[in-house]
Coordinates of C-alpha atoms and ligand atoms in Angstrom, one line a residue:
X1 CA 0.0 0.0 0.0
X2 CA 2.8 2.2 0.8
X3 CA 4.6 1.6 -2.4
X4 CA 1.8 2.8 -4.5
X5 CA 0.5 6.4 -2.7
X6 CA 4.6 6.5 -2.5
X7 CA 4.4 6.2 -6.4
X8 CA 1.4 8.0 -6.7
X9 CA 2.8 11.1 -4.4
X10 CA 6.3 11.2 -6.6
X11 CA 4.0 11.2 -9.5
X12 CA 1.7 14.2 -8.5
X13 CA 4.6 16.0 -7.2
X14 CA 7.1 15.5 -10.4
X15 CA 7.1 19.1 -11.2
X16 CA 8.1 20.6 -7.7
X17 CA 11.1 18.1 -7.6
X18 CA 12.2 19.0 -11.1
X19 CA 11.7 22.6 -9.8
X20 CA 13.8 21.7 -6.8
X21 CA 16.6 20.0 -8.8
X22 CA 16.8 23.4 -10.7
X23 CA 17.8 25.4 -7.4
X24 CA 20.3 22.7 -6.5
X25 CA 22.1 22.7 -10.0
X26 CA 22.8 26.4 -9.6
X27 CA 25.3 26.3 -7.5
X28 CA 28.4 25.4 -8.7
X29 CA 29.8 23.2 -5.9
X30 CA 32.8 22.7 -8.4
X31 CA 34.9 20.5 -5.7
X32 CA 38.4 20.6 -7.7
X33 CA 38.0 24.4 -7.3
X34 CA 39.4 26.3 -4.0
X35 CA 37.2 29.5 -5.4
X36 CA 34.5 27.5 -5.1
X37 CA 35.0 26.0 -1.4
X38 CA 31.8 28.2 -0.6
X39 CA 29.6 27.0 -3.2
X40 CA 30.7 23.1 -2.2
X41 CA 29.5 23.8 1.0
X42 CA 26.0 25.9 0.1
X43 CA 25.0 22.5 -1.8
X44 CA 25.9 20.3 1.0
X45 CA 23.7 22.6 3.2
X46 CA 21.3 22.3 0.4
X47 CA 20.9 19.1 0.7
X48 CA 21.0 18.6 4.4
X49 CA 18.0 20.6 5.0
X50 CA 16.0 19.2 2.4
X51 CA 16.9 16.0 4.5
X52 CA 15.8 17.6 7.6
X53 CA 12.1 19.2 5.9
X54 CA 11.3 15.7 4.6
X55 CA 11.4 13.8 8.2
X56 CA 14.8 12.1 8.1
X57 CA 16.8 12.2 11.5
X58 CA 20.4 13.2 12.8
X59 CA 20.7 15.6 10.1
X60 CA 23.9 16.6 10.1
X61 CA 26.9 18.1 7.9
X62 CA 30.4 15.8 9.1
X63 CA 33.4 17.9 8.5
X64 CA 36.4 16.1 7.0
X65 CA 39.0 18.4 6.5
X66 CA 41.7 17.9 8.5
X67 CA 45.7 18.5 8.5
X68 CA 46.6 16.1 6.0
X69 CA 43.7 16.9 4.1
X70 CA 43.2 20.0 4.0
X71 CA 40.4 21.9 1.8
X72 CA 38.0 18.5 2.5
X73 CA 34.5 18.9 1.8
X74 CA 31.9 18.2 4.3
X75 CA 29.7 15.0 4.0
X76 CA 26.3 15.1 4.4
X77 CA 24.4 12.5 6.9
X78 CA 21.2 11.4 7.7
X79 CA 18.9 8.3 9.3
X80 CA 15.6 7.2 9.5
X81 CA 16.0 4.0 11.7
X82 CA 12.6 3.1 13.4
X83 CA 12.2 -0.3 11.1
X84 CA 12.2 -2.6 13.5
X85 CA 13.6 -6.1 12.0
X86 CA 14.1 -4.6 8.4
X87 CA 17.4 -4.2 6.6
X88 CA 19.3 -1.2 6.9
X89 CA 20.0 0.6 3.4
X90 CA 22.9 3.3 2.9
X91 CA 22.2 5.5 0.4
X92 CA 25.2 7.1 -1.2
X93 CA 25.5 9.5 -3.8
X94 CA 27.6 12.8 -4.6
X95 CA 27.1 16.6 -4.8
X96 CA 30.3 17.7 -6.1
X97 CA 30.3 18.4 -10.0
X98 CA 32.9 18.2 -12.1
X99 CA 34.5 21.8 -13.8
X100 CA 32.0 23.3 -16.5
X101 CA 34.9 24.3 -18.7
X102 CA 34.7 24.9 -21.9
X103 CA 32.5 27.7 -21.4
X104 CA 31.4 28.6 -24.6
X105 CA 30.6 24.7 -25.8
X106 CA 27.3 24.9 -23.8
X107 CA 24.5 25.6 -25.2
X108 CA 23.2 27.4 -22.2
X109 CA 25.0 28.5 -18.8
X110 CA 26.1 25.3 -16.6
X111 CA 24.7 26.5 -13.9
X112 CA 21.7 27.8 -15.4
X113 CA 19.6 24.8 -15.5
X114 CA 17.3 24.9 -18.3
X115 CA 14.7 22.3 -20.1
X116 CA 15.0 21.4 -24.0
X117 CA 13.5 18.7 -25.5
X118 CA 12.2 16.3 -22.0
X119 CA 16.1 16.6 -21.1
X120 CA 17.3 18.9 -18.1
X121 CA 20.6 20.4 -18.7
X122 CA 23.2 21.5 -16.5
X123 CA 26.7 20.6 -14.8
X124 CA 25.5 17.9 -12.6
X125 CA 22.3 17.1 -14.0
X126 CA 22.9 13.4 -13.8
X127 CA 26.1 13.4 -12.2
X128 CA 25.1 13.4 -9.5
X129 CA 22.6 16.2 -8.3
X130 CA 20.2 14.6 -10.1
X131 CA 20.9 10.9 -9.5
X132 CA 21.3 11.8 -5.5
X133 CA 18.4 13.6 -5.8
X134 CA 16.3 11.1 -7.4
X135 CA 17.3 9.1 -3.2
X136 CA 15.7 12.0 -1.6
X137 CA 12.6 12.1 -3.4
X138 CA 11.9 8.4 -3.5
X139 CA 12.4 8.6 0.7
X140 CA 9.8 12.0 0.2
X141 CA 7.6 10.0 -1.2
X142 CA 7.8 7.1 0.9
X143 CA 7.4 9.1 3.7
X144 CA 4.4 11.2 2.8
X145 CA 2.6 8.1 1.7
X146 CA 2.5 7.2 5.2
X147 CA 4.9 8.8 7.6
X148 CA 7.0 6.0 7.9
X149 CA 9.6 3.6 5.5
X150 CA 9.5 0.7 5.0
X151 CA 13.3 -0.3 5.3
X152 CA 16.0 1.2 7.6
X153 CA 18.0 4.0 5.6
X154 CA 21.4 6.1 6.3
X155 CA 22.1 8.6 3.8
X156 CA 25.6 9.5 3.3
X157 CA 26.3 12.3 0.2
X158 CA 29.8 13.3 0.1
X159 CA 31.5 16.7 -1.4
X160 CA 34.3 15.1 -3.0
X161 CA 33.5 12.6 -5.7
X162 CA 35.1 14.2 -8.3
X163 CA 38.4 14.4 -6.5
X164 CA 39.1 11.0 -5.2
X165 CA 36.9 11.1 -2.6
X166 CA 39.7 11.3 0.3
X167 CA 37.4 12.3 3.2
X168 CA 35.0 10.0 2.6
X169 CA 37.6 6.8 2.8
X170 CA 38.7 8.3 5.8
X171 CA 35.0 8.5 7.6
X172 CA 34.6 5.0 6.5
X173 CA 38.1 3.7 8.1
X174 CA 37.3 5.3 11.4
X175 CA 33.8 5.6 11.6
X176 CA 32.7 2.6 9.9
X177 CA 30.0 2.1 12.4
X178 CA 28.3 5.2 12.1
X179 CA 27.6 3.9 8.5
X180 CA 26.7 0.4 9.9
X181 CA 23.5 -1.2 7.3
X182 CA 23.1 -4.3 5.3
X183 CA 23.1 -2.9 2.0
X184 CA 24.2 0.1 -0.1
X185 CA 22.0 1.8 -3.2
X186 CA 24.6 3.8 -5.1
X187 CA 22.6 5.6 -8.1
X188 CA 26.2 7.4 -10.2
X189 CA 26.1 5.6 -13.0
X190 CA 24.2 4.5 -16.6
X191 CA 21.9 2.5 -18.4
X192 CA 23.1 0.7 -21.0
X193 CA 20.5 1.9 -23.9
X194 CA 17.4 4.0 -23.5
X195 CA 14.5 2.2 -22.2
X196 CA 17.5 -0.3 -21.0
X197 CA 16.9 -0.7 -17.2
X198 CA 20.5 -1.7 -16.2
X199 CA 22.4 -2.5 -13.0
X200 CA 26.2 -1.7 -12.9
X201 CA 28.2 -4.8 -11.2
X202 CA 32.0 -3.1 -11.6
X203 CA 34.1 -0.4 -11.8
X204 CA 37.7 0.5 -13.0
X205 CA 39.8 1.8 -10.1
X206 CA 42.0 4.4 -11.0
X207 CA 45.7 6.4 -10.3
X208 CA 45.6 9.8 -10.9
X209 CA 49.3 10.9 -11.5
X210 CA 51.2 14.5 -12.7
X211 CA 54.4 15.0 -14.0
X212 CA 56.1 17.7 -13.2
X213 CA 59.4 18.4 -15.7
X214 CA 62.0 21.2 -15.0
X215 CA 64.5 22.3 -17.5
X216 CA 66.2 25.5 -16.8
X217 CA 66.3 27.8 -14.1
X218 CA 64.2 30.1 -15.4
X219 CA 61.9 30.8 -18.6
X220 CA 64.6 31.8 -21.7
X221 CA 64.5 33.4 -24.9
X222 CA 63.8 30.1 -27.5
X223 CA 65.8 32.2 -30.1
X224 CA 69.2 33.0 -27.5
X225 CA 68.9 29.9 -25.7
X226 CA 67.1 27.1 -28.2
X227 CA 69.6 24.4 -29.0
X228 CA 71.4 24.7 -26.1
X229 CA 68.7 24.3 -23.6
X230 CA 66.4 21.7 -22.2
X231 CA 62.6 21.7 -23.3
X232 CA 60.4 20.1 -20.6
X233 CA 57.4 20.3 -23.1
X234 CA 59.3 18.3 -25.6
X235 CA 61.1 15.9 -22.4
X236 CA 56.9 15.5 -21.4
X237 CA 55.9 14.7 -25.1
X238 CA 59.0 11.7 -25.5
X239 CA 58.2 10.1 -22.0
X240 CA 54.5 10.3 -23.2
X241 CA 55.1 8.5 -26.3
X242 CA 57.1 5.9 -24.1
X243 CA 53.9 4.7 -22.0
X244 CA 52.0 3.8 -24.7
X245 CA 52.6 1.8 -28.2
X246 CA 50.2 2.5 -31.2
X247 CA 48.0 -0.4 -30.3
X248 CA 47.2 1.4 -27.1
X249 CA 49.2 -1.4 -25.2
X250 CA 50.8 0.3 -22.1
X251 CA 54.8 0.0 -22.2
X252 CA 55.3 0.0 -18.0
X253 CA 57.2 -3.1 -17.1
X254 CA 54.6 -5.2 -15.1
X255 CA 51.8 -3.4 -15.5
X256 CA 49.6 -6.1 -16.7
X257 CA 50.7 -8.7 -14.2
X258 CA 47.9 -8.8 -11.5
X259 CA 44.9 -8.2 -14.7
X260 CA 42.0 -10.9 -13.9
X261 CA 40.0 -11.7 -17.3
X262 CA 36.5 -11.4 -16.5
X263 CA 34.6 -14.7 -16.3
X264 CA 33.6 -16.3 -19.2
X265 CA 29.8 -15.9 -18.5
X266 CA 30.3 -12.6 -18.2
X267 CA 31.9 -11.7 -21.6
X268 CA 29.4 -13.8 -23.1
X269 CA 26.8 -11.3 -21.6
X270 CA 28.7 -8.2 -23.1
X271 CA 28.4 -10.2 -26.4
X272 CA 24.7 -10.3 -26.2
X273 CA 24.1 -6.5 -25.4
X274 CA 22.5 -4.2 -28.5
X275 CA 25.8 -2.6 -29.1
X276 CA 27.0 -1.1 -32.9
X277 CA 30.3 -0.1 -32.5
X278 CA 30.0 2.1 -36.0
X279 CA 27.3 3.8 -34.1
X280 CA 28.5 4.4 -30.6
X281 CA 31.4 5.3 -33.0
X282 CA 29.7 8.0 -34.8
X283 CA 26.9 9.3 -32.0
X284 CA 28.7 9.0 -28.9
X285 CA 32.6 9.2 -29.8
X286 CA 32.1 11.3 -33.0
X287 CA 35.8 10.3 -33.8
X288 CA 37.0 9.2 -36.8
X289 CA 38.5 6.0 -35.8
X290 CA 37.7 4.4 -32.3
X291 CA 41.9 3.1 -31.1
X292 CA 42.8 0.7 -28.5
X293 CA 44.2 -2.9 -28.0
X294 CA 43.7 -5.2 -30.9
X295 CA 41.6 -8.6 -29.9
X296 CA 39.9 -7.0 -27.6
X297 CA 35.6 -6.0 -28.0
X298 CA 35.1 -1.9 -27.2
X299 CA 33.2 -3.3 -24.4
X300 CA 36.7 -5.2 -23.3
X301 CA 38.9 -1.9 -23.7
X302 CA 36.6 0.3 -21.6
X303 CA 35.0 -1.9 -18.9
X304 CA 37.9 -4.7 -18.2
X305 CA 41.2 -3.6 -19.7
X306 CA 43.8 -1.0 -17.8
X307 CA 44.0 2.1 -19.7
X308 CA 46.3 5.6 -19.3
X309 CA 45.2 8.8 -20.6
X310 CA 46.7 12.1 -20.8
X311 CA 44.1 15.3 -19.3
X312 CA 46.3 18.1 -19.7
X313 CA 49.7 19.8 -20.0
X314 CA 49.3 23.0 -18.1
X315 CA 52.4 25.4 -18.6
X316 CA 54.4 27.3 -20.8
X317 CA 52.3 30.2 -23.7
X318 CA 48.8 29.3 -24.3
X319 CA 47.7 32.9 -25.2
X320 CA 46.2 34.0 -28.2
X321 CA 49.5 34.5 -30.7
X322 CA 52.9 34.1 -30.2
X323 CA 55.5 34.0 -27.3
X324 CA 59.3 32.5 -28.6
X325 CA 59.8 31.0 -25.2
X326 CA 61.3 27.7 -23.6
X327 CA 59.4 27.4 -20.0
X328 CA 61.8 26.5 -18.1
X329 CA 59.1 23.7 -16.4
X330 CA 55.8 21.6 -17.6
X331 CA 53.7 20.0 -16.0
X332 CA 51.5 16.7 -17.5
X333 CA 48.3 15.0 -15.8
X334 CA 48.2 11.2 -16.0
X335 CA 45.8 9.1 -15.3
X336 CA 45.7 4.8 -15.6
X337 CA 42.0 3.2 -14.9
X338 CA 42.6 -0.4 -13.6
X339 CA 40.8 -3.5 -13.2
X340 CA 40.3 -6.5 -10.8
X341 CA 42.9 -7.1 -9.2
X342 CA 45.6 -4.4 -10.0
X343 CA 47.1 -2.6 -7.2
X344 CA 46.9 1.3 -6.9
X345 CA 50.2 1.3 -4.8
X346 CA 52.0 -0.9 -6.9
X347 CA 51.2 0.5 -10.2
X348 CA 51.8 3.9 -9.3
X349 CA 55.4 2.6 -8.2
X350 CA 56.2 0.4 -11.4
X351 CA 55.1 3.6 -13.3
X352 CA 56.7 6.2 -11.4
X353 CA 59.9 3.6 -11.5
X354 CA 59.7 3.4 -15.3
X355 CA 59.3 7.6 -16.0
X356 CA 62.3 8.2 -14.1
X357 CA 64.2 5.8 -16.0
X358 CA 62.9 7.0 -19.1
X359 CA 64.1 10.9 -17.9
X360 CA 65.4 12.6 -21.3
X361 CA 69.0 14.6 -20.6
X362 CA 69.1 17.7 -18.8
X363 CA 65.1 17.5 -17.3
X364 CA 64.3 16.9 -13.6
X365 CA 61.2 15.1 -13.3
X366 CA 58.8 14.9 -10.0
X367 CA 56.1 11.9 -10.8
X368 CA 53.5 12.7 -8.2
X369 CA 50.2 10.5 -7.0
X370 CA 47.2 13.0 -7.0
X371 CA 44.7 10.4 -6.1
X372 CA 43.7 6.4 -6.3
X373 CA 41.0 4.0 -6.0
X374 CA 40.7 -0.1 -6.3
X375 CA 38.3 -1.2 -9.2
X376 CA 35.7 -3.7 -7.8
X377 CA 33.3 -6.0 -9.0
X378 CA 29.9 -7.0 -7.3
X379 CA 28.4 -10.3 -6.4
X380 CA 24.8 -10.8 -8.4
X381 CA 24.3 -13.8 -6.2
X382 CA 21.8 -11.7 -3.3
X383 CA 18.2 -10.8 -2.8
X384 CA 19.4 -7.4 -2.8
X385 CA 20.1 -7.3 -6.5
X386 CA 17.0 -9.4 -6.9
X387 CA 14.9 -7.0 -5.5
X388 CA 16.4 -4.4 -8.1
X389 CA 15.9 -6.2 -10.8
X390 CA 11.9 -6.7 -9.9
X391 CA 11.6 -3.0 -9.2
X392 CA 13.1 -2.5 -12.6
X393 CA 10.7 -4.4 -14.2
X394 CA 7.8 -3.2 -12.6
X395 CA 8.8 0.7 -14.2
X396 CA 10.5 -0.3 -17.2
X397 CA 8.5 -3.3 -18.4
X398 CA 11.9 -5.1 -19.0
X399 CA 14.4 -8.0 -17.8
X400 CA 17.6 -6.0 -16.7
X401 CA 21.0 -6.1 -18.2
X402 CA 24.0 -6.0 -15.9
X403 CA 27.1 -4.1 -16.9
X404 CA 30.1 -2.8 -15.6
X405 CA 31.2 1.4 -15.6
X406 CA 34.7 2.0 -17.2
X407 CA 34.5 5.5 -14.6
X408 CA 35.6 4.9 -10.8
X409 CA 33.6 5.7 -7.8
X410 CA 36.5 5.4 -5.3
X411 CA 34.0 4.9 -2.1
X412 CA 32.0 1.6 -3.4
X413 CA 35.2 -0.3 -3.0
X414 CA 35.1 0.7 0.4
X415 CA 31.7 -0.2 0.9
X416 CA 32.5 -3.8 -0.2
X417 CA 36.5 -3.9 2.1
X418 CA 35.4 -1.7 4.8
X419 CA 31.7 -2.2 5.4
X420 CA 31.3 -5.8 3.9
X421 CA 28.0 -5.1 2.4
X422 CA 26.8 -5.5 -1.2
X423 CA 26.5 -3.0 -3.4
X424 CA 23.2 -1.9 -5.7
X425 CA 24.4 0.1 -8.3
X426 CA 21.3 1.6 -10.2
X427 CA 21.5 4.3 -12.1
X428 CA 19.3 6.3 -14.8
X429 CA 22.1 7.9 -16.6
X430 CA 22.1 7.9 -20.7
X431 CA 25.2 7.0 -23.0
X432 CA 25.1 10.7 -24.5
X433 CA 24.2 12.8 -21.3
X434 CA 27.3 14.2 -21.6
X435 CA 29.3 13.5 -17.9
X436 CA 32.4 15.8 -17.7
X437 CA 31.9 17.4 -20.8
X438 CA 29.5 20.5 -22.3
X439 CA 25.8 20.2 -22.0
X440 CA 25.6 17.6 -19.7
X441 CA 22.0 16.5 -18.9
X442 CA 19.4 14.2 -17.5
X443 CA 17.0 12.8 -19.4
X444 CA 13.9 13.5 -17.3
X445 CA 11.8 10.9 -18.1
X446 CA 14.6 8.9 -16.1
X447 CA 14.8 11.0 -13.0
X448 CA 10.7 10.3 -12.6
X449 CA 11.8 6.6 -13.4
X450 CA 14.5 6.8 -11.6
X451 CA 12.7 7.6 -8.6
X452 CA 9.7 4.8 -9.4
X453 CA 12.6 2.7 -9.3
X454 CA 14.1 3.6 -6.1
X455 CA 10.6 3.8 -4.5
X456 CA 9.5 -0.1 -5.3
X457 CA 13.3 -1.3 -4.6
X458 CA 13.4 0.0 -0.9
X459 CA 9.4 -1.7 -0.6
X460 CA 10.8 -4.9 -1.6
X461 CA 14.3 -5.5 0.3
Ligands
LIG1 N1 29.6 8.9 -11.8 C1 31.0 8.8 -12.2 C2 31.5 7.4 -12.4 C3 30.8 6.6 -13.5 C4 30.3 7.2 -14.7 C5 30.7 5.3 -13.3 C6 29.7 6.4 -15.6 C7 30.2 4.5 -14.3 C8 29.6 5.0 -15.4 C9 31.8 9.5 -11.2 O1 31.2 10.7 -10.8 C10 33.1 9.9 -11.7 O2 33.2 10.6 -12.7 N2 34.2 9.4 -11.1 C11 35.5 9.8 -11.4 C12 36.3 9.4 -10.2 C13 37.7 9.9 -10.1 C14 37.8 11.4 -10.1 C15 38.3 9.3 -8.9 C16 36.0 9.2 -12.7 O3 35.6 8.1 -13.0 O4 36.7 9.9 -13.4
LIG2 MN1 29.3 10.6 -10.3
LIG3 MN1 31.8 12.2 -12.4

């Protein structure tokens, strides 16, 4: 009975919690940003007394910078705990977005959420604001039906997703307790296809590296000096080329030791799923050529292969024209995604071994860990995931695929190591909504689904 004036209450209040979702996205809780520190915390706040209005208890906003983390955003908790012989279920999501940069890609402001064609766009439309959101509403609902849940539920939203979620780990090392339930719903990531009602079963973990290259003392004249001097752009661009071989095969010594192959069950899954590679090709990629290790299926390369990309290579002239200069340092972010069972630590020490020995004459390099996270993969073997899968069904009229992210959420390892609970990963995202780039958005059919979804799967676990 519950589940459906929960169902019917989300339905008849759709609008408001669009409407809501609007005021959230227009902060720009930016958490790689110091500038924004403010706005990181405004959200958090945000959140927290939407918490409060709706009936959940211990409201609270847990502080987690500290001296070795300095700059940490808080986290944002609350409980309803008054089911008495029900499972507990944590709720996790993220309010940190990602940078909106480049500004003039979007179609409209980042932070100005606005409506085109049944999609909502905005930085954080669907990752996460939106997703998170999608939590709250479902325990609105639930709650309005009839002033009660029907599970046990902690909600735990941290600030700092988007940064390698430091201050989280650390809550969940010493504080484990406080977080204490028999489940987690984590709603961050995607559905396979539209109309696709999919559960995510693994993640890549990742390393998160800079290099940092010095040549001379200071910045010299390229026309006085070039010939003679050191080039840290050029030392960056040669140990670059050294990591990687045209078939995308990664040239560190050992750094495919540890890989586990998924099970064989499993790649015969992937092989079933509607994917056309010319397609995703095409629409999502929009590249001329996709690249990567030969004998492997795209699904292969980006869910269960280790991979190393190169963000950015801040430094030296970037303004408009030109500046005959040789910068006397460069700096390059790296980053590796991993798989089952590859160590953070002892990758980023077989890598940072290898770029030193690869150092080109006259440059001083500095190989830096920004941040890491394990990749993990979740048992479908529980009545947890069973329930999902029914819920599903009951919105999307479908059977469910299971799939696993090639992005990282550093916390759900944690979940598994620290907490040793399962992990429901459900989420409403779309292949082209655009996470970290321009005109992200969520579809909003999804978010109504989304919440449907969330709704029937805490009435049946
Ligand atoms: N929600 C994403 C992760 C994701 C996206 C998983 C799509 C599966 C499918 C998350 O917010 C994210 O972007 N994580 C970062 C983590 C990193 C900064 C530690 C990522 O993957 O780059
Ligand atoms: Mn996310
Ligand atoms: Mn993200």
């Amino acid at each position: 009975m519950t589940v459906t004036a929960a169902v019917d209450f989300a339905r008849v209040n759709g609008g408001r919690f669009v409407d809501e979702l609007k005021a959230l996205l227009q902060i720009p809780s930016v958490s790689t940003a110091p500038e924004h520190a403010g706005d990181v915390r405004l959200a958090a706040e945000f959140v927290a007394a939407e918490l409060r209005r709706i009936g959940m208890e211990n409201v609270r906003l847990i502080e987690t910078a500290t001296a070795g983390h300095p700059g940490g955003h808080p986290l944002v908790y609350a409980d309803w705990l008054h089911a008495a012989g029900k499972p507990t279920v944590l709720c996790y999501g993220h309010y940190d977005v990602q940078p909106a940069e480049p500004l003039d890609e979007w179609k409209s402001p980042p932070f100005e959420p606005t409506e085109r064609d049944g999609n909502l766009y905005a930085r954080g439309a669907v990752d996460d604001k939106g997703q998170m959101w999608m939590h709250v509403k479902a325990l609105e609902s639930l709650m309005a039906a009839d002033g009660t849940l029907p599970v046990n539920v902690r909600v735990i939203v941290e600030g700092e997703e988007e940064v390698g979620g430091e201050g989280i780990a650390a809550f969940v090392r010493e504080h484990g307790d406080a977080l204490k339930a028999d489940v987690a719903l984590v709603s961050d990531t995607e559905m396979f296809a539209p109309e696709l009602p999919t559960l995510c079963v693994g993640l890549r973990g990742m390393i998160y590296t800079e290099i940092e290259a010095r040549g001379a003392r200071t910045d010299l004249h390229s026309g006085m000096y070039g010939g003679a001097a050191p080039n840290p752009f050029v030392a960056l661009a040669q140990v670059i080329a050294k990591l990687k071989d045209e078939d995308g095969r990664i040239l560190i010594p050992g750094f495919y030791d540890a890989v586990q192959k998924p099970a064989e069950d499993e790649l015969k899954a992937w092989k079933a799923l509607p994917f056309d590679e010319e397609h995703y090709r095409e629409t999502e990629v929009g590249s001329v050529a996709l690249t990567g290790e030969p004998g492997f299926s795209v699904l292969e390369r980006t869910w269960a292969r280790p991979t190393l990309d190169v963000h950015g290579m801040p430094g030296g002239f970037i303004g408009t024209g030109a500046k005959t200069v040789i910068p006397a340092k460069a700096l390059a972010k790296v980053s590796m995604r991993l798989v089952p069972d590859m160590s953070p630590a002892e990758t980023f020490a077989k890598y940072k071994a290898y770029v030193e020995s690869i150092t080109p004459e006259g440059i001083q390099l500095e190989v830096r860990l920004i941040h890491s996270g394990d990749a993990i993969v979740v048992s479908t073997d529980n009545g947890y995931i069973r329930a999902a899968t029914e819920a599903l069904r009951e919105v999307f009229g479908r059977e469910t695929v299971f799939v696993r992210g090639g992005g990282s959420i550093p916390i759900v390892g944690d979940f598994v190591r620290e907490l040793g609970i399962p992990t429901v990963m459900m989420g409403f995202g779309l292949p082209d909504d655009n996470l970290h780039a321009p005109n992200e958005k969520f579809h909003l059919a999804n978010f109504h689904r989304g919440i449907e979804s969330i709704v029937r799967f805490l009435g049946r676990v």
